[in-house]
CSV table of C-alpha atoms and ligand atoms in Angstrom, one decimal:
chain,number,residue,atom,x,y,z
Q,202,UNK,CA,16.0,36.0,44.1
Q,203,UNK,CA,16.0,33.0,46.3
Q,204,UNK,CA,13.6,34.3,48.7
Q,205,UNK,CA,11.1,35.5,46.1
Q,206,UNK,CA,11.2,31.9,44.1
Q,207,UNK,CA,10.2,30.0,47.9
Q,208,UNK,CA,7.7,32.8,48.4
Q,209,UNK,CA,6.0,31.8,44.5
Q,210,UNK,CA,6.4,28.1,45.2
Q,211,UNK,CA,4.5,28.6,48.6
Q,212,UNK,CA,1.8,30.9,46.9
Q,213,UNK,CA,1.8,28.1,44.1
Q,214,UNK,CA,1.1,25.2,46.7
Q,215,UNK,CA,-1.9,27.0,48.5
Q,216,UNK,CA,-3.6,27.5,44.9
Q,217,UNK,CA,-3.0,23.8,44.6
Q,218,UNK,CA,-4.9,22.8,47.9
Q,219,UNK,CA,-7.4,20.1,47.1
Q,220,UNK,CA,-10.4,23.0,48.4
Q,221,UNK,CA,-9.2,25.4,45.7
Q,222,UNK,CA,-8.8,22.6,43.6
Q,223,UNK,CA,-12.6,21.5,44.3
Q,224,UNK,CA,-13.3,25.6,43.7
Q,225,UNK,CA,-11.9,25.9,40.6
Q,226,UNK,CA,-14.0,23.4,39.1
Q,227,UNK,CA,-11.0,20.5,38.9
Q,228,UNK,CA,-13.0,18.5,41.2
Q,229,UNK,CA,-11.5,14.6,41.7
Q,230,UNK,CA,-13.9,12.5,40.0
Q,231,UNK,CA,-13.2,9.1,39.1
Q,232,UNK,CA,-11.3,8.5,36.4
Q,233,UNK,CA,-9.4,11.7,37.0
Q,234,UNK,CA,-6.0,11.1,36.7
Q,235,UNK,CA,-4.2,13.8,38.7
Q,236,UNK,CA,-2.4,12.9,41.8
Q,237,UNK,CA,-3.4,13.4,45.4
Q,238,UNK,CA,-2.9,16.8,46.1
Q,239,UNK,CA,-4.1,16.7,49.8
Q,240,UNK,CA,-0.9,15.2,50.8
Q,241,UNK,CA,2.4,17.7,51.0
Q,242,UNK,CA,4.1,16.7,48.2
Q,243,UNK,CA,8.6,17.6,47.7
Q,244,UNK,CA,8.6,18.1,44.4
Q,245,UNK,CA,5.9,21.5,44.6
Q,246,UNK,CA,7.2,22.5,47.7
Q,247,UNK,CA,10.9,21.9,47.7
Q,248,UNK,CA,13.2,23.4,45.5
Q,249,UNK,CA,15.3,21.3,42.9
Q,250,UNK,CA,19.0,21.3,41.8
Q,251,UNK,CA,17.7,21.8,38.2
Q,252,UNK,CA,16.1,25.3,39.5
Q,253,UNK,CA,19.1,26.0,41.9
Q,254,UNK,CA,22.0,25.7,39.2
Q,255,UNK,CA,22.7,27.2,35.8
Q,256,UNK,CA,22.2,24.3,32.9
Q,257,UNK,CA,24.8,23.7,30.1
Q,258,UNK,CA,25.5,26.4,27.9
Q,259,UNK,CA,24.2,26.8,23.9
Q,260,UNK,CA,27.9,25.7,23.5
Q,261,UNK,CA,27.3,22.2,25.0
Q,262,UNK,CA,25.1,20.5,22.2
Q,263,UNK,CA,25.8,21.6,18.4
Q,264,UNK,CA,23.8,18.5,17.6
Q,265,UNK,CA,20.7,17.8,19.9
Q,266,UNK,CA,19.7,14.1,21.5
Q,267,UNK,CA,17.1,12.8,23.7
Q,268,UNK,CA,17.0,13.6,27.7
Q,269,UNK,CA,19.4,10.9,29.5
Q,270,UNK,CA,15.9,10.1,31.1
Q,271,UNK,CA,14.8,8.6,27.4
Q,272,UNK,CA,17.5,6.1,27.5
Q,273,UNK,CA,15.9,3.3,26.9
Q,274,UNK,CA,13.9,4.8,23.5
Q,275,UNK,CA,15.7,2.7,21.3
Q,276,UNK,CA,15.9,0.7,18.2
Q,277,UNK,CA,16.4,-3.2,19.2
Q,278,UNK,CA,17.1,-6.0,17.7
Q,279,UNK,CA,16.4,-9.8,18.2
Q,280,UNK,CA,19.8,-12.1,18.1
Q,281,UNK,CA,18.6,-15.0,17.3
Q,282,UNK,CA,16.9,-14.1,14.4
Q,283,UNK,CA,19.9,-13.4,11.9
Q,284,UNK,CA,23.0,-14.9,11.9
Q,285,UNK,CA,25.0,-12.0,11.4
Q,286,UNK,CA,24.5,-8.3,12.3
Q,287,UNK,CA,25.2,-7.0,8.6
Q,288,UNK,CA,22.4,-8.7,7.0
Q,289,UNK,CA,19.7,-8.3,9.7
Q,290,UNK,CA,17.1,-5.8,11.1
Q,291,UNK,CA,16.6,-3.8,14.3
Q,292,UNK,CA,12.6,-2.8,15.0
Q,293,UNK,CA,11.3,1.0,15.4
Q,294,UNK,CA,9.8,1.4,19.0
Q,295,UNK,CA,6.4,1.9,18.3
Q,296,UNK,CA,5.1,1.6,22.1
Q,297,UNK,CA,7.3,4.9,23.1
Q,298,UNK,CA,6.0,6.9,19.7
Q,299,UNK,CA,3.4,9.6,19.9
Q,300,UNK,CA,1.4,11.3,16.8
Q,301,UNK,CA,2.8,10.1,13.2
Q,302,UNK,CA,6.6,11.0,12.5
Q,303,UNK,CA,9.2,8.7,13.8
Q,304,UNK,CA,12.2,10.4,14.6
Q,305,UNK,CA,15.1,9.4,12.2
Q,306,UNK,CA,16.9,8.0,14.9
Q,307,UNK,CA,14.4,5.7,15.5
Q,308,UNK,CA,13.6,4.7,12.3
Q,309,UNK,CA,13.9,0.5,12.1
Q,310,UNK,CA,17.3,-0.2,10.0
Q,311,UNK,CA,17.1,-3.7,7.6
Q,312,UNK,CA,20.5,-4.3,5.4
Q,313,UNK,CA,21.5,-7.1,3.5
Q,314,UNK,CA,25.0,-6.1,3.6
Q,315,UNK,CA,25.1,-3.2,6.8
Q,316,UNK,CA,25.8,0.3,6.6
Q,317,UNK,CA,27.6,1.5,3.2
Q,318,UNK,CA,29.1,5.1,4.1
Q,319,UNK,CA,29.2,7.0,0.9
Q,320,UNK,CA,30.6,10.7,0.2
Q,321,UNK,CA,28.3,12.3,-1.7
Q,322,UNK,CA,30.8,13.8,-3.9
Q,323,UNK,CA,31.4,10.8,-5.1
Q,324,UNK,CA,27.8,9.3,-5.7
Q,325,UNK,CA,26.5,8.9,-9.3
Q,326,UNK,CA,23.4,7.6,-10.0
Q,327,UNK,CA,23.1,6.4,-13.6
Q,328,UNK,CA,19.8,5.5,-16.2
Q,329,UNK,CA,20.3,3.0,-18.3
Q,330,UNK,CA,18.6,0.5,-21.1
Q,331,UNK,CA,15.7,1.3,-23.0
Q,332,UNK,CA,16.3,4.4,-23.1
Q,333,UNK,CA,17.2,7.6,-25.5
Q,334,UNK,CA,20.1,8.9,-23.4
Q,335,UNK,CA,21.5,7.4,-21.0
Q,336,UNK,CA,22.7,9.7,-18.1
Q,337,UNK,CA,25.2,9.7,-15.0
Q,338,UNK,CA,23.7,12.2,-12.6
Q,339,UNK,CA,25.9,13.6,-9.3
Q,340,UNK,CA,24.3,14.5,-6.2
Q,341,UNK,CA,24.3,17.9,-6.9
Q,342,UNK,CA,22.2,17.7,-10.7
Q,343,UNK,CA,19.3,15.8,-8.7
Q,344,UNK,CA,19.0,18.7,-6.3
Q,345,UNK,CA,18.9,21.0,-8.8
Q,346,UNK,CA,16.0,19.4,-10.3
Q,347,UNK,CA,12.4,19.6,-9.0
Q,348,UNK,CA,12.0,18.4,-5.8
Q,349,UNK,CA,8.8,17.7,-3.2
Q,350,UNK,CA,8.1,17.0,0.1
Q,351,UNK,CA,5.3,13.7,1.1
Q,352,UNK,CA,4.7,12.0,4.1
Q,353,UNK,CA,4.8,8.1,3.7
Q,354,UNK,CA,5.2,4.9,5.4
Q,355,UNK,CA,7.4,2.4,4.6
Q,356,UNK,CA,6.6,-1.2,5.5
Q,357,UNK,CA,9.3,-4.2,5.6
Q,358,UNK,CA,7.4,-7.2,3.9
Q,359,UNK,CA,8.8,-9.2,6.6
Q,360,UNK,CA,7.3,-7.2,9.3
Q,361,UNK,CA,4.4,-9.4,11.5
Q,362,UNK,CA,6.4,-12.6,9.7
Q,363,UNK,CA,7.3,-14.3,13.2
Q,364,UNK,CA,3.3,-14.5,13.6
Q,365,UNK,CA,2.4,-16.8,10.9
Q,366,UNK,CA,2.3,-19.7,12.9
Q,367,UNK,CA,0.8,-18.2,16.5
Q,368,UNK,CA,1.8,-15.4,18.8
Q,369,UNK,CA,5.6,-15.5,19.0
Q,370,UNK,CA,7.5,-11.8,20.1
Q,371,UNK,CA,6.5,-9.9,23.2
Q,372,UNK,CA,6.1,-6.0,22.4
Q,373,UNK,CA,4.7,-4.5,19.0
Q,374,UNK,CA,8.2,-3.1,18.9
Q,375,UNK,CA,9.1,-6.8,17.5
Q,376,UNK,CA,5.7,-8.2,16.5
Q,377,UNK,CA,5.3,-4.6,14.3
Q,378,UNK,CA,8.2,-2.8,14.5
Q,379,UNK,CA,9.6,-3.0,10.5
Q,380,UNK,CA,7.4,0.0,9.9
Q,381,UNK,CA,8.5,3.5,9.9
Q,382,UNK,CA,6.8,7.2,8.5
Q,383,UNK,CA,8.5,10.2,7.7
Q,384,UNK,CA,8.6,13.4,5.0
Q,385,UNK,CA,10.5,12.6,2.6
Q,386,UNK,CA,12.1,15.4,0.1
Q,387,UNK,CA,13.0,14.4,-3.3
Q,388,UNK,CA,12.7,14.3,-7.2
Q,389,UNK,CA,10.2,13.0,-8.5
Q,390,UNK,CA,11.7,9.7,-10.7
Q,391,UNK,CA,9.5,10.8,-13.4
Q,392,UNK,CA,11.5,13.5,-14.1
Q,393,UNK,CA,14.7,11.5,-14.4
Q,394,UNK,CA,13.2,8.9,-17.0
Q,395,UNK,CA,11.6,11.9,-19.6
Q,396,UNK,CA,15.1,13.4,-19.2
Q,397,UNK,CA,16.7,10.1,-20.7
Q,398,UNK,CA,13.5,9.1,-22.6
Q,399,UNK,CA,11.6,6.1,-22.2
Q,400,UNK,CA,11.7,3.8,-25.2
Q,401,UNK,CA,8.4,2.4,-26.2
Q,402,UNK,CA,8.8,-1.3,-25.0
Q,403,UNK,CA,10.1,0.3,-21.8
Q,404,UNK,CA,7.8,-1.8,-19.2
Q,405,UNK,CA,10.3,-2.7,-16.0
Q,406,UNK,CA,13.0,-0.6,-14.0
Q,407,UNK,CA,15.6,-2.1,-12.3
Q,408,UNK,CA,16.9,-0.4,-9.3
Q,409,UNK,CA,20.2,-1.1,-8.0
Q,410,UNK,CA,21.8,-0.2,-4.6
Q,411,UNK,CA,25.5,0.8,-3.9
Q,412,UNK,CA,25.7,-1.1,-0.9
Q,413,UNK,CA,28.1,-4.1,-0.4
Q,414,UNK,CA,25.2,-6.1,-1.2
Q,415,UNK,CA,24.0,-4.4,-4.2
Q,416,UNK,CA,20.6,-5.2,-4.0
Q,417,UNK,CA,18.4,-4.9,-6.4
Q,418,UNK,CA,14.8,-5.5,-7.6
Q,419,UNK,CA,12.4,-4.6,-10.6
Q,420,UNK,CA,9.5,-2.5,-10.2
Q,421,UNK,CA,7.0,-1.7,-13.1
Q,422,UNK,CA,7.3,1.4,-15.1
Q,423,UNK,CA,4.0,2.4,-14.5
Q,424,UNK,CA,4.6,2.9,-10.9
Q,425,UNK,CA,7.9,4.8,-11.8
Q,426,UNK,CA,5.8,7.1,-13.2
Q,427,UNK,CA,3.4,7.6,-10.8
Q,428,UNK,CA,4.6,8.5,-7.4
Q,429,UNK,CA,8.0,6.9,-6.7
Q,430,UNK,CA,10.3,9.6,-5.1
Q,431,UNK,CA,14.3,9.7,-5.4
Q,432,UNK,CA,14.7,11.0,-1.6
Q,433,UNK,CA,17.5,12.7,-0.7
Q,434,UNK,CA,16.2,14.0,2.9
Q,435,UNK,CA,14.2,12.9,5.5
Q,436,UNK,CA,12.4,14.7,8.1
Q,437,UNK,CA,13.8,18.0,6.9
Q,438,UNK,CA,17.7,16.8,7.3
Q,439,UNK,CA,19.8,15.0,4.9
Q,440,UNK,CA,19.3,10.8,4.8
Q,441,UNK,CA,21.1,9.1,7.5
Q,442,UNK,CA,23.3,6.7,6.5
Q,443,UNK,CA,21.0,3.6,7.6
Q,444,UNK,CA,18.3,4.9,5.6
Q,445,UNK,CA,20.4,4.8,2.2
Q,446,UNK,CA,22.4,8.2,2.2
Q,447,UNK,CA,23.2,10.2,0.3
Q,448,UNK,CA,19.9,8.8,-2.0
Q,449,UNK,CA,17.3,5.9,-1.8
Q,450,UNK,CA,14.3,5.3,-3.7
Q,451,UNK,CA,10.6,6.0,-2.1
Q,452,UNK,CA,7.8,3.7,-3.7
Q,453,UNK,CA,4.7,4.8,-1.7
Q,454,UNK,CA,2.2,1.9,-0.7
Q,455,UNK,CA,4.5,-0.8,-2.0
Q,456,UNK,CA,6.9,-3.4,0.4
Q,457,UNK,CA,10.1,-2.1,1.9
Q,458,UNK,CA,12.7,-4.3,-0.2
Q,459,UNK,CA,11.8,-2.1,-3.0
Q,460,UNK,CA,12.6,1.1,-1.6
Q,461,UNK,CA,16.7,0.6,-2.9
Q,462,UNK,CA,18.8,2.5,-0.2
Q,463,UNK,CA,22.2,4.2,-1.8
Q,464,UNK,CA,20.7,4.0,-5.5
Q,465,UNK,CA,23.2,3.8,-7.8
Q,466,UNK,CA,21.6,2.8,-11.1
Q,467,UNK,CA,18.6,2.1,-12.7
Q,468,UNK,CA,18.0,0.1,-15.6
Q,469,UNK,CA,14.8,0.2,-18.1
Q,470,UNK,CA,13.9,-2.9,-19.7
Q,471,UNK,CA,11.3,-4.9,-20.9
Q,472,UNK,CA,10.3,-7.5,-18.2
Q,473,UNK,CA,11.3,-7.9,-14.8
Q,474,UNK,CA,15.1,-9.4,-13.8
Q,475,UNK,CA,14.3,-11.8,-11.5
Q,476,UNK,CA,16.5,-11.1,-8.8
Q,477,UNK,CA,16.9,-13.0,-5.7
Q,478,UNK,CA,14.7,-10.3,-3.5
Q,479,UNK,CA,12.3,-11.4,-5.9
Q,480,UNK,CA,12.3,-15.3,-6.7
Q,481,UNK,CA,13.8,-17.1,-3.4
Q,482,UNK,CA,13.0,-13.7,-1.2
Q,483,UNK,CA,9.7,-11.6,-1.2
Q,484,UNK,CA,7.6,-14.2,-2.6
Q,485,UNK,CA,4.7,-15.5,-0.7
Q,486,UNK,CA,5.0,-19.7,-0.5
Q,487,UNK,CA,0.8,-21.2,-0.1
Q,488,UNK,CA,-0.5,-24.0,1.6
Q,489,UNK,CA,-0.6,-25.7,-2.1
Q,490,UNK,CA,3.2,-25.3,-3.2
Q,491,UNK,CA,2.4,-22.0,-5.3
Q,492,UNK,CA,3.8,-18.7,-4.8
Q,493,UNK,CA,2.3,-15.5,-4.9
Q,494,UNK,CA,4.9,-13.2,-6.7
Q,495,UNK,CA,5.6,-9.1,-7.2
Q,496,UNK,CA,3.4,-8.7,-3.9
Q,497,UNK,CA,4.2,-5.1,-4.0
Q,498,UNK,CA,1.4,-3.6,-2.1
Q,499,UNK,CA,0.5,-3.1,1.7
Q,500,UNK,CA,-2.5,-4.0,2.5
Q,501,UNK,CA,-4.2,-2.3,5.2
Q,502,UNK,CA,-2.5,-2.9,9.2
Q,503,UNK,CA,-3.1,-1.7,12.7
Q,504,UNK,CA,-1.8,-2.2,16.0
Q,505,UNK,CA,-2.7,-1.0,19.5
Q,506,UNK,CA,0.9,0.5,20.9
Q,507,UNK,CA,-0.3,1.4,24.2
Q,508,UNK,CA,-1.3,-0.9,26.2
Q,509,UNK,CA,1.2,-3.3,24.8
Q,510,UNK,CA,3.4,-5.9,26.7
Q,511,UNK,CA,6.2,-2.8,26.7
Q,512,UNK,CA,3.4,-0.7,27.9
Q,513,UNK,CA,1.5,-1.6,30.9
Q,514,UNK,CA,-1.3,-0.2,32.3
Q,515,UNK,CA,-0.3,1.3,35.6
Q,516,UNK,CA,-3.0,3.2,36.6
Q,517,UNK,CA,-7.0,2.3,37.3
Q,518,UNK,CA,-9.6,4.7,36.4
Q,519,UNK,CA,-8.7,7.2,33.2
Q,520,UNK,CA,-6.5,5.7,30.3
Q,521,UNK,CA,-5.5,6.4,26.8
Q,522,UNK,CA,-5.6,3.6,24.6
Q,523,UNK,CA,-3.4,4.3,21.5
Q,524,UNK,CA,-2.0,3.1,17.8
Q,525,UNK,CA,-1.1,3.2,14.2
Q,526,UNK,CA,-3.6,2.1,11.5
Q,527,UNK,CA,-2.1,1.9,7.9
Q,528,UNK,CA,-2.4,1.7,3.9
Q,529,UNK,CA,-0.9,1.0,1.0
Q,530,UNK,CA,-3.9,1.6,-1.0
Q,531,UNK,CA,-4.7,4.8,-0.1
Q,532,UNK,CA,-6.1,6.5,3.1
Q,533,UNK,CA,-7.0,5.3,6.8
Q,534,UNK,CA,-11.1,5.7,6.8
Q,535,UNK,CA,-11.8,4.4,10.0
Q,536,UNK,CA,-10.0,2.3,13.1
Q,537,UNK,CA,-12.1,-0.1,15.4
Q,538,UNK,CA,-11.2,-1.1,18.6
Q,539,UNK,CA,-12.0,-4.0,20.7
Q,540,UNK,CA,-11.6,-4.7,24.5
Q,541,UNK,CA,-12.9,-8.3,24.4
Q,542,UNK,CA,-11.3,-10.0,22.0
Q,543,UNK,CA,-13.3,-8.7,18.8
Q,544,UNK,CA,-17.0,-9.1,20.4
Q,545,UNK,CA,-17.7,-6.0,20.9
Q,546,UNK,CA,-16.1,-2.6,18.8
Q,547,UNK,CA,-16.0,0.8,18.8
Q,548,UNK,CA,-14.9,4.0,16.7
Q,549,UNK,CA,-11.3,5.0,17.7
Q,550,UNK,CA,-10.8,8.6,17.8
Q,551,UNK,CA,-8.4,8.9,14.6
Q,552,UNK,CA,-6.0,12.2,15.8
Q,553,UNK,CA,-3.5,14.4,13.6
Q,554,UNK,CA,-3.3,14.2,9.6
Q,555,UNK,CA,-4.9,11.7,7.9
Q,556,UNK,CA,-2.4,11.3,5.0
Q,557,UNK,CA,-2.2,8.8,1.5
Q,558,UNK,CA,0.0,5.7,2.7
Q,559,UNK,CA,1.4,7.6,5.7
Q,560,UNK,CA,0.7,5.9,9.3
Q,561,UNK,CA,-2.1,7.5,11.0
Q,562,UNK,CA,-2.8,7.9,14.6
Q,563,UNK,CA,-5.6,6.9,16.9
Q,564,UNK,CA,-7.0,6.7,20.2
Q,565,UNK,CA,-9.4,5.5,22.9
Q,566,UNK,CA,-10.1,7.2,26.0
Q,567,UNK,CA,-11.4,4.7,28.4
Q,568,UNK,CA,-11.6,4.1,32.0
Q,569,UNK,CA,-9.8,0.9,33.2
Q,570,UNK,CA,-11.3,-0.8,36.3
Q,571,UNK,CA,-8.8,-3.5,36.8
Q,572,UNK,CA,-10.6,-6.3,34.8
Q,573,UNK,CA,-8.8,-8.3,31.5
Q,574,UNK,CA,-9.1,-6.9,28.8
Q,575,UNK,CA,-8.1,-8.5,24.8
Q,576,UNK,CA,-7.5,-5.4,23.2
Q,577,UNK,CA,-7.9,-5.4,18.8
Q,578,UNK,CA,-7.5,-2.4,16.5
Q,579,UNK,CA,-9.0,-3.5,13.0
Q,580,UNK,CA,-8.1,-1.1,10.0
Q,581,UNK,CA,-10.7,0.0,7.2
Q,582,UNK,CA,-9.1,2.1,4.4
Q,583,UNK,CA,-10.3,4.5,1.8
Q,584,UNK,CA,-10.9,1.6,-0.8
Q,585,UNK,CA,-13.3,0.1,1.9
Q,586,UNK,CA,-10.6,-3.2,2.3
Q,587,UNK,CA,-11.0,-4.5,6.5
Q,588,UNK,CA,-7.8,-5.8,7.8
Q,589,UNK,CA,-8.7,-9.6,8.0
Q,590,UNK,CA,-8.1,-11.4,11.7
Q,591,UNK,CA,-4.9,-14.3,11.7
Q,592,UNK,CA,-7.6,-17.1,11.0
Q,593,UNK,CA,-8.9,-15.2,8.1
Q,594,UNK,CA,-5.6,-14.7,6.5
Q,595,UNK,CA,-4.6,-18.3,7.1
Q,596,UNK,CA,-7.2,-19.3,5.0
Q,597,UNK,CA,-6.3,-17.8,1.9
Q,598,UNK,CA,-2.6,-17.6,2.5
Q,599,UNK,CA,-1.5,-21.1,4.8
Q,600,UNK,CA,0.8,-20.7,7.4
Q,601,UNK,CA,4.5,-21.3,4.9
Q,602,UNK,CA,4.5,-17.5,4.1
Q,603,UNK,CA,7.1,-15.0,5.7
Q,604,UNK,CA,5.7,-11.9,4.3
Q,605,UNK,CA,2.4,-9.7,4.3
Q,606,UNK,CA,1.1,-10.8,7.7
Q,607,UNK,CA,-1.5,-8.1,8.3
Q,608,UNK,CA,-3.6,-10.4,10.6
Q,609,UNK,CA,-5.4,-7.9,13.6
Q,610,UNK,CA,-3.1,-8.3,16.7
Q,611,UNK,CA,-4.4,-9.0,20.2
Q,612,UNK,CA,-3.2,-8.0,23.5
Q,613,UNK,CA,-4.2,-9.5,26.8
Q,614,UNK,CA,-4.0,-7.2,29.4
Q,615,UNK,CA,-3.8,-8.8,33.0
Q,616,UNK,CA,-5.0,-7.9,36.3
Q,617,UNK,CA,-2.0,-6.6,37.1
Q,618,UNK,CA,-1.8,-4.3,34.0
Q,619,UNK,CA,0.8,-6.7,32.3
Q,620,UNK,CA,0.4,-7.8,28.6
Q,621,UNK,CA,1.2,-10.3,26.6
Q,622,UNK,CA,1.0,-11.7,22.6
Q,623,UNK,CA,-1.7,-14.0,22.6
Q,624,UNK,CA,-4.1,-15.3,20.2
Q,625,UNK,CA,-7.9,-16.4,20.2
Q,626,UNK,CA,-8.7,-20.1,19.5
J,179,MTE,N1,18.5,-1.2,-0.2
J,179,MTE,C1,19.8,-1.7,-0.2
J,179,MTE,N2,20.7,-1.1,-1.1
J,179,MTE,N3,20.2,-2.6,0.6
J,179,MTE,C2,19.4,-3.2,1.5
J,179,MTE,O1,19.8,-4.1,2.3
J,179,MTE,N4,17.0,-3.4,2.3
J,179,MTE,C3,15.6,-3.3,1.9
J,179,MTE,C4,15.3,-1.8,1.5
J,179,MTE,N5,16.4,-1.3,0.6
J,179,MTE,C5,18.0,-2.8,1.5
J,179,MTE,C6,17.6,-1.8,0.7
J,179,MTE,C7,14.6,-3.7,2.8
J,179,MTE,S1,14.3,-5.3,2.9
J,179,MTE,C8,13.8,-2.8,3.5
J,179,MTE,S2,12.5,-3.3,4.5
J,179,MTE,C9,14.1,-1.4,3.5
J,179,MTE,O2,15.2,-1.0,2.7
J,179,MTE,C10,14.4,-0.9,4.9
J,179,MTE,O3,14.6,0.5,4.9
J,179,MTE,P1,15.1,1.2,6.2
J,179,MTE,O4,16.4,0.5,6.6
J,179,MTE,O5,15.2,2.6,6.0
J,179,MTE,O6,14.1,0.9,7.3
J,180,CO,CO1,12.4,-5.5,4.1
């Protein structure tokens, strides 16, 4: 057995000579990006522990998790930016994510009153106002009612809101990181409200969360009937408990806050509540002492993940360039790219499903020759909207706002492959 495995690995290093290499047509151009194979290298020609004893068992993991060597694939947060860990966020690690899913333990956690645990034998969710009937539903009604499954973004309105002022947070994990996509199954809330029967001066639902902090916020009928979901999985799995298990809402397009985790009521009336998350919180403060209020929708964002200041380049010659472009008006169209600080662009390579308010995925293949770069991704969705740079924002919006910073990000990438927030004067 032993024997025979040296005897392949020998066989397997001769085939790997840089002259059969050369023959087979894998010749080492520049920009190539496979490693020397002229010199002997241990890890083709020696063998490893991991061939030379048995792995754990099927007993060992009833519930999967990363490889050890993934360790630092986490959520993180930023201290100083709360003052407590209950009411704060932690950021989604967008330089380590490939294609469009994040994995549910990755998804970025924001609570204003941390993590309610709730057995979902004991969950009710209940319809109430201006309506014909009012219901109490259990956990097990809503999953006997018609359910779907849709891919979809959701968006923190906060996210990018260190920014306003000038580049502050190193890594798109932290300048971007309040953003997360996954499937999400549920009932559509339409359903629900014809169950209990809209009244007809029925304009504004309230939603309310079961959390310690109860939060709640108004969101317009109309959109209640359109495509809000009441989610009871997520990437095929029951909710975790930081996402709002056993049930959260899902309002497609619209800013995080609204998506109430562990919904436990909602009430129909006939104008919005004003809650907190809506008056003092969520509203946009401009240069002239007005707010903009009910900013529901998410305007069109990208950012380049990779390079990134958690992403170096490391490597000269052939590079992927990669990152997320998103809307909350409808689909992705196209994703420029710029190396020099917006003076020159080109097409990304958009990659994987192009989806309605999902994030989508793109990509530049480029050959790096050790120069700076001041890399840019600029958005263009379906309704033909182009993600505005920081200067254009500032203009219409001032510098007092928090929320719905969409501004186009740049990188500058040192000499030594290093990055770091900057912006252009
Ligand atoms: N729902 C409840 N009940 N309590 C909360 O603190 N936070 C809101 C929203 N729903 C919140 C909530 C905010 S501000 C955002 S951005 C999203 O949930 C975050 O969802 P996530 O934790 O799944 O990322
Ligand atoms: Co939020």
């Amino acid at each position: 057995m032993r024997d025979k495995s040296r005897a392949d690995l020998v066989n397997r290093r001769r085939f790997l000579s840089a002259a059969s290499l050369a023959g087979a047509g894998i010749a080492m151009t520049r920009g190539a990006s496979a490693t020397d194979t002229t010199k002997p290298d241990p890890l083709i020609t020696e063998v490893q522990d991991w061939q030379r004893y048995l792995g754990d068992g099927v007993d060992k993991r009833p519930y999967g998790s990363p490889s050890k060597f993934e360790k630092n694939v986490i959520r993180r947060d930023v201290s100083w930016l709360t003052a407590s860990a209950e009411s704060s966020v932690n950021f989604t690690p967008l330089h380590e994510l490939d294609g469009i899913i994040t994995p549910s333990g990755l998804c970025f956690e924001r609570h204003h009153g941390g993590v309610a645990e709730i057995d979902p034998a004991k969950h009710r969710l209940m319809i109430n106002g201006l309506v014909e009937k009012p219901l109490v539903f259990t956990m097990d009604d809503i999953k006997r009612m018609p359910r779907t499954n849709r891919i979809y973004f959701l968006e923190c309105a906060a996210n990018s809101g260190m920014e306003w002022r000038g580049a502050q947070l190193n890594g798109c994990q932290f300048t971007h990181g309040m953003v997360h996509n996954v499937m999400y199954t549920g009932v559509p809330l339409k359903v629900v409200l014809d169950e209990a029967g809209l009244r007809p001066n029925a304009k504004w639902l309230m939603l309310e969360g079961g959390d310690a902090s109860g939060m709640n916020r108004s969101l317009p009928v109309e959109k209640g009937l359109s495509d809000v979901l009441l989610a009871f999985a997520m990437n095929g799995e029951a909710l975790r408990p930081e996402q709002g298990y056993p049930l959260r809402a899902v309002i497609p397009g619209w800013e995080g806050n609204l998506w109430v985790k562990w919904l436990r009521r909602i009430e129909v009336g006939d104008q919005p509540w004003q809650t907190r998350e809506e008056t003092s919180k969520y509203t946009d403060l401009l240069a002239d002492g007005r707010s903009r209020k009910h900013t529901f929708i998410m305007d069109a964002k990208s950012v380049v993940t990779s390079p990134s200041p958690q992403a170096p380049l490391k490597y000269k010659g052939r590079n992927v360039l990669s990152g997320f472009a998103w809307s909350g008006r409808g689909t992705i169209q196209r994703v420029d790219v710029s190396l020099d600080g917006g003076r020159n662009w080109q097409t990304a390579r958009i990659d994987g499903p192009v989806l309605d308010k999902s994030l989508t995925r793109f990509y530049v293949d480029f050959d790096w020759n050790g120069e700076e770069l001041m890399v840019q991704s600029r958005a263009i969705d379906s309704t033909g909207y182009v993600q505005p740079t920081k200067d254009e924002l500032r203009k219409v919006r001032g510098v007092n706002s928090i929320y719905h910073n969409n501004g186009i990000q740049t990188w500058l990438v040192h000499r030594n492959g290093d990055s770091e927030n900057v912006e252009l004067g």
